[in-house]
C-alpha angles and dihedrals in degrees: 000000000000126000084236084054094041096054100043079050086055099046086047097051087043087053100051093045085052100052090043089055093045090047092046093046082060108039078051096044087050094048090048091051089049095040091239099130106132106225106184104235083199127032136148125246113226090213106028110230131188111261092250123140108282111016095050131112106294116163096191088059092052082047087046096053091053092053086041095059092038093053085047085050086063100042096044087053090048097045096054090045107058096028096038101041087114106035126094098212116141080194091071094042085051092052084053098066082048094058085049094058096047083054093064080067092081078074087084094057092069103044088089099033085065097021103230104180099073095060108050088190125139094276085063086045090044089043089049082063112036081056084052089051095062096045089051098043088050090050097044088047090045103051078034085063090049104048106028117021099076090028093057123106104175103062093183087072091076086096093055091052089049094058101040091052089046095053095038091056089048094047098055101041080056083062112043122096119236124213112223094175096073130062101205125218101243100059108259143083124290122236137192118277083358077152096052084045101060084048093053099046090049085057100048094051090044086061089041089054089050082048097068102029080064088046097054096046093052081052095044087224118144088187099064084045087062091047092050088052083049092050098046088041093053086036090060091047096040090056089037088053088048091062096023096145089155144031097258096057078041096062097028085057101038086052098050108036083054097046090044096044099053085040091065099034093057097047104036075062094051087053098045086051096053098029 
């Protein structure tokens, strides 16, 4: 893949988060004016917690997390494509596809402008996967990042990872059984293990951040140390954000996915720059 196709790649994706945000912003602002917001009287929260200020049941702040990651979409997307034009880093085109699936969090956001969850028909089915999608195709970028961006010789073969991860993530949200019968906490649609899939995922990206602890000391670099501290940091709030239910999993996961976020952009540039 050549810089000229990346970046077009790049400009596309950034468009297309753009003009989602800009046509949910409207279809919300329009629910809001006519009072039509859906807000679930009864849901089901994944981790019981004790109904205690700040970690109990808020739906706003549930609403809030998936803004939160479509708006970081955007500006992950915006961000690669105007501070890494010039440089040749699979990391950031990596980080990309995981911008793109916390994009499919803006899925969330419409499920009470519509109000989804009183018709459990195929387009909320279709909607459940397309959501888990998105989850799987973030935490497949994002070990993908870890393991096989800075290991890998034959630079032509990007287009080969993409697909695979593509088809992986699609693969698997065909697969996975969607519960119509409970409405979740943290506005959205409940899936199948979607414990065993939080656990999963946390794993994976443990071993991802060893990955590249081990990595950075074979290069000698302290820079790539730090990015492996800003990928496990965002990693933590990205997978906090995905199951935010109260204020307290809102801020932790803001907070982190931001520091952690701005820990490993700043230094995957530095290494790129003295590579």
């Amino acid at each position: 893949m050549t810089l000229v196709s990346r970046n077009r790649l790049f400009l596309a994706s950034f468009i297309l988060a753009v003009v989602f945000i800009v046509v949910t912003t409207v279809f919300f602002i329009i629910a809001m004016l006519n009072d039509s917001i859906a807000i679930p009287q009864e849901h089901q929260r994944l981790f019981p917690l004790p109904q205690l200020p700040l970690i109990s049941s808020n739906f706003l702040a549930a609403l809030a997390s998936a803004i939160l990651l479509t708006l970081y979409a955007a500006i992950i997307l915006g961000i690669s494509l105007v501070n890494f034009e010039k440089t040749r880093s699979l990391e950031i085109i990596y980080l990309v596809l995981f911008g793109l699936g916390c994009l499919f969090e803006g899925i969330r956001i419409w499920l009470p402008i519509v109000n989804l969850w009183a018709d459990n028909s195929h387009l909320y089915i279709l909607m459940g996967q397309l959501l888990f999608f998105g989850r799987v195709l973030s935490v497949i970028s994002l070990l993908a990042l870890s393991l096989l961006a800075i290991e890998m010789e034959n630079k032509q073969n990007i287009e080969l990872s993409i697909l695979v991860v593509g088809s992986v993530a699609a693969l698997l949200a065909r697969a996975i059984p969607i519960n119509t019968l409970v409405i979740p906490s943290n506005c959205s649609i409940r899936f199948g293990m979607e414990t065993t899939f939080l656990l999963t995922s946390s794993i994976s990206l443990l071993a991802g951040f060893m990955a590249m602890l081990h990595q950075s000391h074979d290069h000698g670099s302290p820079e790539y140390a730090k990015v492996s501290i800003g990928f496990i940091i965002l990693s933590t709030g990205y997978l906090v954000l995905t199951e935010t239910d109260c204020l307290l999993f809102l801020s932790l996961g803001g907070i982190l996915i931001t520091v952690g976020s701005i820990l490993f952009l700043i230094n995957l540039h530095k290494f790129h720059m003295w590579k």
